[in-house]
Short mmCIF file of C-alpha atoms and ligand atoms in Angstrom, two decimals:
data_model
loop_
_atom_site.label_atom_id
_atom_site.label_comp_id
_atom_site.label_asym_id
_atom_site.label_seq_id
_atom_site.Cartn_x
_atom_site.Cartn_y
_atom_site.Cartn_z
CA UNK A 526 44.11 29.48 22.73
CA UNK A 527 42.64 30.81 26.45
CA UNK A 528 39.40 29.89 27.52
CA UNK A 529 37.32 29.82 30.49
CA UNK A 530 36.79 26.22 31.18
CA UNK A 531 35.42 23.69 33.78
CA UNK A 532 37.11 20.23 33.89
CA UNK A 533 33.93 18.35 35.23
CA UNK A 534 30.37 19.06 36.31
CA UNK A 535 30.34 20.73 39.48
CA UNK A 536 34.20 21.87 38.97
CA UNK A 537 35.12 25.59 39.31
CA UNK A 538 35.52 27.44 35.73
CA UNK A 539 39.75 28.30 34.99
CA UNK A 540 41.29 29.28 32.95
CA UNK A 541 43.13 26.90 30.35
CA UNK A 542 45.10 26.62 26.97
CA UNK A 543 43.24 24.47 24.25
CA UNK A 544 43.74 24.01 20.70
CA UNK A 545 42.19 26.16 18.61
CA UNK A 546 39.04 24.13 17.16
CA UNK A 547 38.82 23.44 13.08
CA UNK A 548 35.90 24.50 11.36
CA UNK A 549 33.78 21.73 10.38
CA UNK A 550 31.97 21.64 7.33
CA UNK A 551 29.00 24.46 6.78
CA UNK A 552 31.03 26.08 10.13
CA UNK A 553 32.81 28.95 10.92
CA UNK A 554 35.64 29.83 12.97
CA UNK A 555 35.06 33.32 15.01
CA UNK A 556 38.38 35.15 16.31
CA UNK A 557 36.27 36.23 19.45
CA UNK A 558 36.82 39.40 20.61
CA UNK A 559 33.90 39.79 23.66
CA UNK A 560 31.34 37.24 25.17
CA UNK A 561 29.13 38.83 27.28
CA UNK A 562 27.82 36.94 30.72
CA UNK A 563 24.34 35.50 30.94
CA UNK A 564 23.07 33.71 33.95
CA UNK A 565 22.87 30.31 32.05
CA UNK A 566 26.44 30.24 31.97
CA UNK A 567 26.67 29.50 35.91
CA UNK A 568 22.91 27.88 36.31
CA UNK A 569 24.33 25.23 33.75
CA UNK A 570 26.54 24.30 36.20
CA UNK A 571 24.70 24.68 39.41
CA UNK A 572 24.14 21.71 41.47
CA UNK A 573 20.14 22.48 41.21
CA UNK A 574 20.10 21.85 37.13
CA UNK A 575 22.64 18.99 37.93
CA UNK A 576 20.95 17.02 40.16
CA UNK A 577 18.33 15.96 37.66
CA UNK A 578 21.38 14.62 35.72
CA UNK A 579 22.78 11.41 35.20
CA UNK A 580 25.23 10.00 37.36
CA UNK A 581 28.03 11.98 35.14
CA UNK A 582 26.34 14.68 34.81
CA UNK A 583 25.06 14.43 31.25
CA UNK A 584 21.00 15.16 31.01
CA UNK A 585 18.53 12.26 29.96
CA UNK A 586 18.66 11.84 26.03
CA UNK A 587 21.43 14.58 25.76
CA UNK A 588 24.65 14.51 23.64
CA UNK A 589 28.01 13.78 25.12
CA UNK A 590 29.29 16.92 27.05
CA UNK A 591 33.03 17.81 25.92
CA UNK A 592 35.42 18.15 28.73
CA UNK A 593 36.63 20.63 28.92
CA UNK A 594 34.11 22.67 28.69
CA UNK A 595 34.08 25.88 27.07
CA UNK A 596 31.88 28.48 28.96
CA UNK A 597 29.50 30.57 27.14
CA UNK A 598 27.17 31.36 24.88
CA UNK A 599 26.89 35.21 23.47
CA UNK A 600 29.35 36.56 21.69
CA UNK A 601 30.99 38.98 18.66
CA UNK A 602 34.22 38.47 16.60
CA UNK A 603 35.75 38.17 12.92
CA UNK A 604 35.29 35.21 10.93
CA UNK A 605 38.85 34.05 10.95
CA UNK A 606 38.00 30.58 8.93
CA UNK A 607 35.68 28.98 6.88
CA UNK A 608 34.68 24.84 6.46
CA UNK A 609 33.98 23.29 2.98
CA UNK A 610 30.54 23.99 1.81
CA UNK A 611 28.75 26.80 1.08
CA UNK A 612 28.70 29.29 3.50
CA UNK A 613 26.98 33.11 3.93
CA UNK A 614 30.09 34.40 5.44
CA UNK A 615 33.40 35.38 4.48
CA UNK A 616 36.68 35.53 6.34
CA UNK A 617 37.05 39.28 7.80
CA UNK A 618 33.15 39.75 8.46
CA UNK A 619 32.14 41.27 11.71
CA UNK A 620 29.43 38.78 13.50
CA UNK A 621 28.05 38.16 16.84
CA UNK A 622 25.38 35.67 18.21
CA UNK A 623 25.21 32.44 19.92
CA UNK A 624 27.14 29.35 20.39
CA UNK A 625 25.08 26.52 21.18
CA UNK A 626 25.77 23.79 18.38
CA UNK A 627 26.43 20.02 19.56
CA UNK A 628 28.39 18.87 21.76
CA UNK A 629 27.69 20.64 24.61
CA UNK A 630 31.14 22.14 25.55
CA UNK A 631 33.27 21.44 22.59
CA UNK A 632 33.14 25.57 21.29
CA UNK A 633 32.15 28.52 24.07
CA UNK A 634 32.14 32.40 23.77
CA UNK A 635 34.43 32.13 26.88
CA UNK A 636 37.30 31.20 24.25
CA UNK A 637 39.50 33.25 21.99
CA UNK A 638 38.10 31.04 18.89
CA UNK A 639 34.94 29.37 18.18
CA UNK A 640 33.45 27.46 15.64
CA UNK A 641 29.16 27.63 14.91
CA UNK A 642 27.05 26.62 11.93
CA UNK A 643 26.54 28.98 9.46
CA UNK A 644 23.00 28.82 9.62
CA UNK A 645 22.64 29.54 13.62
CA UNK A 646 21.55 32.54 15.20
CA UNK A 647 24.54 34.53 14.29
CA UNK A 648 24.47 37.57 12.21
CA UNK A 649 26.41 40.38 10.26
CA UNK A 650 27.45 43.01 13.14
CA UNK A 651 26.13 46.56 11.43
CA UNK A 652 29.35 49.30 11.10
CA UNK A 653 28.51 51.94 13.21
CA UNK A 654 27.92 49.16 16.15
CA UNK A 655 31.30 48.65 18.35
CA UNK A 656 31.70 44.95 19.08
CA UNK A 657 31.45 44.59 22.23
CA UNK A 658 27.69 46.02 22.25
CA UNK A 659 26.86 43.09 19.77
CA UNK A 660 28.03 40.90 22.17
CA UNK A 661 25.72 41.66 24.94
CA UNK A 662 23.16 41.65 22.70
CA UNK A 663 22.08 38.33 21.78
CA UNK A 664 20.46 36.37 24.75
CA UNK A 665 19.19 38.82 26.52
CA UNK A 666 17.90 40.76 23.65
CA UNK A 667 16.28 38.31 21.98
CA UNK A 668 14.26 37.03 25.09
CA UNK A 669 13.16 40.53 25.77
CA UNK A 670 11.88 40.73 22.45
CA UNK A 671 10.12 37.45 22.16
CA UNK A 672 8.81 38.17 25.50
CA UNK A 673 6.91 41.27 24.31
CA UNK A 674 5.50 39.39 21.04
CA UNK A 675 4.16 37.00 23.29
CA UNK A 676 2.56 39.01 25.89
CA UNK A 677 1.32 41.21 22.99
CA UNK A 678 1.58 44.29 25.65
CA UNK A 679 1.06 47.54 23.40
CA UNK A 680 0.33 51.27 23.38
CA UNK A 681 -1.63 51.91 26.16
CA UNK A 682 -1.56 48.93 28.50
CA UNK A 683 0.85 48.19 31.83
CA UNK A 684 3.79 45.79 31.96
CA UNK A 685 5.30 44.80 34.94
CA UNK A 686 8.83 43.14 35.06
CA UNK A 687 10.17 42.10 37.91
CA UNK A 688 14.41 42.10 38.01
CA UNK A 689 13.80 44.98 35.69
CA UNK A 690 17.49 45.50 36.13
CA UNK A 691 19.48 43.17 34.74
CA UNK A 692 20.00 42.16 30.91
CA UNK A 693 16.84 41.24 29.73
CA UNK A 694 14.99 43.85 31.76
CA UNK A 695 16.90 46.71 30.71
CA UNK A 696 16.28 45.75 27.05
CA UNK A 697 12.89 45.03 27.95
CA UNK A 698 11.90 48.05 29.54
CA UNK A 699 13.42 49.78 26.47
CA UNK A 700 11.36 47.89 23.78
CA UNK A 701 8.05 47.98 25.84
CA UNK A 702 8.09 51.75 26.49
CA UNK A 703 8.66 52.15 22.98
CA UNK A 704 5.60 50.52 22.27
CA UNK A 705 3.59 52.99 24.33
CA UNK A 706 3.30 50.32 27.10
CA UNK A 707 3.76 51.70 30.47
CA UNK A 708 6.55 49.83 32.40
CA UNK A 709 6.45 49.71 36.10
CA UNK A 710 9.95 48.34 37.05
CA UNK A 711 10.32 46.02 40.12
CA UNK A 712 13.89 46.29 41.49
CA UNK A 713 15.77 45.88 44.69
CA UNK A 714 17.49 48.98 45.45
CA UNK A 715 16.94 52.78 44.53
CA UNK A 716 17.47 52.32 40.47
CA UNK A 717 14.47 54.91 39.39
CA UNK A 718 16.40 57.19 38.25
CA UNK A 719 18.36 54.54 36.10
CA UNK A 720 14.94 52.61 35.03
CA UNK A 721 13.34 56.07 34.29
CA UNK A 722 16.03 57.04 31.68
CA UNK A 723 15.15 53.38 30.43
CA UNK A 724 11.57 54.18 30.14
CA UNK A 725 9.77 53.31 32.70
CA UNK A 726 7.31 55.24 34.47
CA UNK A 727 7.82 54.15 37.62
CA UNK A 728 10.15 51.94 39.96
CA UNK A 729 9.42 50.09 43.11
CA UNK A 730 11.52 48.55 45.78
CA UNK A 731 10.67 44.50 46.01
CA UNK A 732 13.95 44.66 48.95
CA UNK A 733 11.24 43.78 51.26
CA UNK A 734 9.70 40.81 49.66
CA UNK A 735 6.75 40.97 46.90
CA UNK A 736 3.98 41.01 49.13
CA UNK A 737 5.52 44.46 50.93
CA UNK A 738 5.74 45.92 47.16
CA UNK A 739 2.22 45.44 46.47
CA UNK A 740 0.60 48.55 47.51
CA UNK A 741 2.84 50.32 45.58
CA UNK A 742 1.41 48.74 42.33
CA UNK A 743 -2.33 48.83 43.26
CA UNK A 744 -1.41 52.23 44.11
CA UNK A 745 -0.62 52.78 40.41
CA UNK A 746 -3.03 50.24 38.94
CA UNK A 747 -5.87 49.46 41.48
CA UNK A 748 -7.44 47.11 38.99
CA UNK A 749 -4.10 45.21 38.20
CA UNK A 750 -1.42 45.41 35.47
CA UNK A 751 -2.36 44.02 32.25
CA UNK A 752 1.47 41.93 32.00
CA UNK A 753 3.41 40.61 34.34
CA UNK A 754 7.04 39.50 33.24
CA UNK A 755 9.14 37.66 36.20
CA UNK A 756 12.65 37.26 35.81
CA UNK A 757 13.71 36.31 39.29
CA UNK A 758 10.84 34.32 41.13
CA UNK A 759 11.48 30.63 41.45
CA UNK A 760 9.10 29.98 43.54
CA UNK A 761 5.18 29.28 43.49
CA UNK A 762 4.46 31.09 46.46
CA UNK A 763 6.50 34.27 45.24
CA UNK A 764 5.75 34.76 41.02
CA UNK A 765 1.57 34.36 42.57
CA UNK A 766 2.40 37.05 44.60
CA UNK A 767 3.38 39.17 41.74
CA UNK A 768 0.64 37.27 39.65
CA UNK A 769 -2.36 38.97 42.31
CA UNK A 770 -0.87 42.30 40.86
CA UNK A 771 -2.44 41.27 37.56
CA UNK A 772 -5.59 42.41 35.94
CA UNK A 773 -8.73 39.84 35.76
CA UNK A 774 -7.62 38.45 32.19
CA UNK A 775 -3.64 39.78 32.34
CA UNK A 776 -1.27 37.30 31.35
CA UNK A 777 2.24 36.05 32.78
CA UNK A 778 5.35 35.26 32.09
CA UNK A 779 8.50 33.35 33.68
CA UNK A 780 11.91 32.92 32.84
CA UNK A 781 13.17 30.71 35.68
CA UNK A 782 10.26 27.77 35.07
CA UNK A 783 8.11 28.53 37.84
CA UNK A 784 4.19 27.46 38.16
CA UNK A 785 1.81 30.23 38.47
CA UNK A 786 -1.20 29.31 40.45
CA UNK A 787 -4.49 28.30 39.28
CA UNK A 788 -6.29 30.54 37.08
CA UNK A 789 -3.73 32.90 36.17
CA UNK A 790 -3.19 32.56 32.19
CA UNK A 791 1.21 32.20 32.48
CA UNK A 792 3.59 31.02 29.96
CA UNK A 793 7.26 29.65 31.00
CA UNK A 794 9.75 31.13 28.07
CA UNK A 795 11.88 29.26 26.20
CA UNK A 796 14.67 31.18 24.22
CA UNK A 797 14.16 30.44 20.44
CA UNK A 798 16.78 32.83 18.61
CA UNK A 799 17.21 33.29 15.38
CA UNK A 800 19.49 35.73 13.12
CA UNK A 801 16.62 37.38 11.54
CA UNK A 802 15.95 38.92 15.37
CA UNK A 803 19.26 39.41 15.56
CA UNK A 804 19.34 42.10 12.59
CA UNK A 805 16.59 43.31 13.52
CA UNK A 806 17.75 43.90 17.25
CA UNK A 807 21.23 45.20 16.20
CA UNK A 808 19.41 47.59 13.25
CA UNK A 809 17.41 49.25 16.21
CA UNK A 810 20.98 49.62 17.86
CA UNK A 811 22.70 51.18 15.14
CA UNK A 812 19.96 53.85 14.45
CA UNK A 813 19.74 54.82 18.14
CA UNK A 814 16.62 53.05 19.01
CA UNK A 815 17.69 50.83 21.81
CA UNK A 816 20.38 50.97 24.09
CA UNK A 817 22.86 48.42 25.07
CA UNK A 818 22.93 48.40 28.72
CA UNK A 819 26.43 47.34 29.54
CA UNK A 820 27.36 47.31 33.34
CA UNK A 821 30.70 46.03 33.35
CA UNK A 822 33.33 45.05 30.99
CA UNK A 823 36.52 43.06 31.76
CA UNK A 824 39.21 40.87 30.64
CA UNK A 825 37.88 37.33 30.26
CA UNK A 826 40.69 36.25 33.04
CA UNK A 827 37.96 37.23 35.55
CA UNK A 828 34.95 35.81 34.17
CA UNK A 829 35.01 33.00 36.84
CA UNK A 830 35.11 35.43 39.78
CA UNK A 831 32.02 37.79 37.99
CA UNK A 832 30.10 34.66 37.17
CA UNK A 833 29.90 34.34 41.22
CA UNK A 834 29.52 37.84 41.41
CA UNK A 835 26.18 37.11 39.07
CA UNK A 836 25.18 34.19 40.85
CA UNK A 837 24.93 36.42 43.86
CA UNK A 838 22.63 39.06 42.13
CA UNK A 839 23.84 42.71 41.45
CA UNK A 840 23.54 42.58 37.83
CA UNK A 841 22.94 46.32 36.49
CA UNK A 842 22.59 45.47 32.58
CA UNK A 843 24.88 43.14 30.84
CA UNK A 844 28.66 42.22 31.52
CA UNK A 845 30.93 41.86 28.45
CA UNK A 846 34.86 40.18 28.51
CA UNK A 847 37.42 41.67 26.24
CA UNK A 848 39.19 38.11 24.77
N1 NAP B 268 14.08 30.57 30.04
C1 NAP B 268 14.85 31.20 29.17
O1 NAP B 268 14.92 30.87 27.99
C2 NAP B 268 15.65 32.38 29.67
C3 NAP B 268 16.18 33.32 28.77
C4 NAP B 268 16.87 34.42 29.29
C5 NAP B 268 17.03 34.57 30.66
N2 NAP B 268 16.52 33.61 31.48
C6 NAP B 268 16.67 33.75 32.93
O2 NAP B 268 16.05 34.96 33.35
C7 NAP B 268 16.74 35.48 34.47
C8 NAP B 268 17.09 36.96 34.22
O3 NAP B 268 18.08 37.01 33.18
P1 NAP B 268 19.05 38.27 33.06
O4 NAP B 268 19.96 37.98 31.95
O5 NAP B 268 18.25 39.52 33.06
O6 NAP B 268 19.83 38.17 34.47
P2 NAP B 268 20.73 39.29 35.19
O7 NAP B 268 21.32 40.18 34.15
O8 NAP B 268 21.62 38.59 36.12
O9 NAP B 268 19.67 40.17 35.97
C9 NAP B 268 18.88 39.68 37.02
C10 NAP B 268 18.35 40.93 37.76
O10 NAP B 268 17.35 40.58 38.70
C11 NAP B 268 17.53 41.42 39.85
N3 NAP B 268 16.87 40.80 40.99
C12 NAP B 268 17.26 39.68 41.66
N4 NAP B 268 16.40 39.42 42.64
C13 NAP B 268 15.44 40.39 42.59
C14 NAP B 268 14.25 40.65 43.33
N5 NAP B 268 13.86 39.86 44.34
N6 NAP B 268 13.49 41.72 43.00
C15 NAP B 268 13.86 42.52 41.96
N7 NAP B 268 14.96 42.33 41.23
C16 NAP B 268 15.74 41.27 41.54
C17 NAP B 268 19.05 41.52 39.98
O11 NAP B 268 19.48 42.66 40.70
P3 NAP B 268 19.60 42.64 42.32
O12 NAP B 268 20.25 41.33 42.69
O13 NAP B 268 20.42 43.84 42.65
O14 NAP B 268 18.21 42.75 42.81
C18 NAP B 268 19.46 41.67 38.51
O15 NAP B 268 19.44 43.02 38.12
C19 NAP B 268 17.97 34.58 34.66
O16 NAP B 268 17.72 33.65 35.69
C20 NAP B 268 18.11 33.87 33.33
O17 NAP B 268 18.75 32.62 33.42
C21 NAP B 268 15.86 32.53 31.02
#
């Protein structure tokens, strides 16, 4: 089968023929037909996640990474296979989640076939919803919902994301505003007219640095925001920035691990999916509820060249590969 594929840590994806994997028991095999890009796909790889590795790459207490490695973690397919045990699926359904079971490597969305647990965040793709929509889907939706749970923004109160463009903030802008929260989008770039039809009720330009985006806020919300989600800080000095924008009492939230400074109540995500979101996510797909923000879609031959397109920044909603 093709699949998108690095030989080593720190080696450039390609791509490469490899056997089709079996299904193992309780697993089962997924003709893929799109994986959608997340950044995790290159930061795995990136030299700053590496260099808290061992000396071959492998993290402390981790299991074995496969070589190669299969890129990759969202996708939608058919069940093509099925290992000995009892399983919820049958050969022929339509699914679509994520790929994440041990070893690190051995099965990818990047890959014309996969095999995944039965019981992991995968789920029954709904029959109005065209496959490669479920397969931008998981990651990113998921964190933008868990996001909002946590922050526990509602009718009524102010939410602002920073990277508001991208996967997760085009979903979250979507399932904030239809909350009632208000959703001031920080973006770099002249995107209100894109972030409005998302939601939001306004849009400001962060091109300049947070500091020079400020007044914009207080202009909206001279006693602070009630929620501030960062996707793209990781630094201190910058999320506290965004963090002075808040509210006496508002709360934050980072994706990218970043300390927010004394006194501000902050909470560093941790994706925890699980299929029950999943149907829930792709029901509010299927009756119209939330759109699936896709940007770009290509043939899974040039996933290498678009993961450096994401590692430079650009993203405008999700990127899907046709396998
Ligand atoms: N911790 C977790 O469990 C978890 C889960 C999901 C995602 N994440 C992380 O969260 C981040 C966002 O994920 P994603 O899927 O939304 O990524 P994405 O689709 O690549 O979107 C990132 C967005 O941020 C924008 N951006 C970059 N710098 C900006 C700035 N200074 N001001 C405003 N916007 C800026 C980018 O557009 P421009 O470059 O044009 O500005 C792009 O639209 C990623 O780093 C991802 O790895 C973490």
């Amino acid at each position: 089968m093709r699949a998108i594929a690095v030989s080593a840590f720190r080696a450039e994806p390609g791509l490469v023929e490899l056997p089709k994997p079996d299904p193992g028991a309780g697993e089962v095999r997924v003709k893929v037909e799109y994986a959608a890009l997340n950044p995790l796909d290159w930061q795995t790889l990136d030299r700053g996640t590496l260099d808290q590795q061992t000396a071959d790459g492998t993290p402390p207490g981790a299991s074995p990474h496969v070589f190669p490695f299969v890129l990759g973690t969202d996708f939608a397919g058919r069940v093509d296979m099925i290992g000995s045990g009892d399983n919820r699926f049958r050969v022929g359904d339509a699914v679509f989640g994520r790929v994440t079971a041990p070893p690190p490597g051995r099965c990818g969305a990047y890959a014309e076939y996969l095999c995944v647990p039965q019981d992991s965040p995968i789920a029954l793709v709904p029959r109005d919803m065209p496959l490669h929509a479920a397969a931008a889907l998981p990651s990113a939706g998921t964190t933008a919902a868990q996001i909002l749970s946590s922050t526990a923004v509602r009718s009524g109160l102010s939410l602002l994301v920073v990277g508001a463009t991208g996967g997760v903030g085009s979903f979250l802008t979507q399932l904030a505003a239809a909350r009632g929260t208000a959703v001031v989008a920080a973006v770099r770039g002249d995107e209100g007219r894109r972030m409005k039809a998302l939601g939001a009720i306004a849009t400001i330009d962060t091109t300049h640095g947070p500091d020079a985006s400020a007044s914009a806020v207080r202009a909206l919300y001279p006693e602070g925001v009630d929620a501030l989600v960062d996707l793209v800080s990781t630094d201190t000095r910058s999320f506290a920035a965004y963090a002075a924008l808040l509210r006496d009492g508002g709360v934050a939230v980072t994706t990218r691990s970043v300390a927010a400074p004394p006194g501000v109540a902050w909470s560093d995500y941790r994706l925890a999916p699980t299929a029950a979101l999943l149907d829930e996510l792709a029901s509010a797909v299927a009756r119209g509820e939330l759109e699936v923000p896709i940007d770009m879609e290509l043939p899974l031959e040039k996933a290498p060249q678009a993961l450096t397109q994401n590692r430079a920044g650009g993203a405008r909603g999700k990127t899907v590969f046709a396998v």
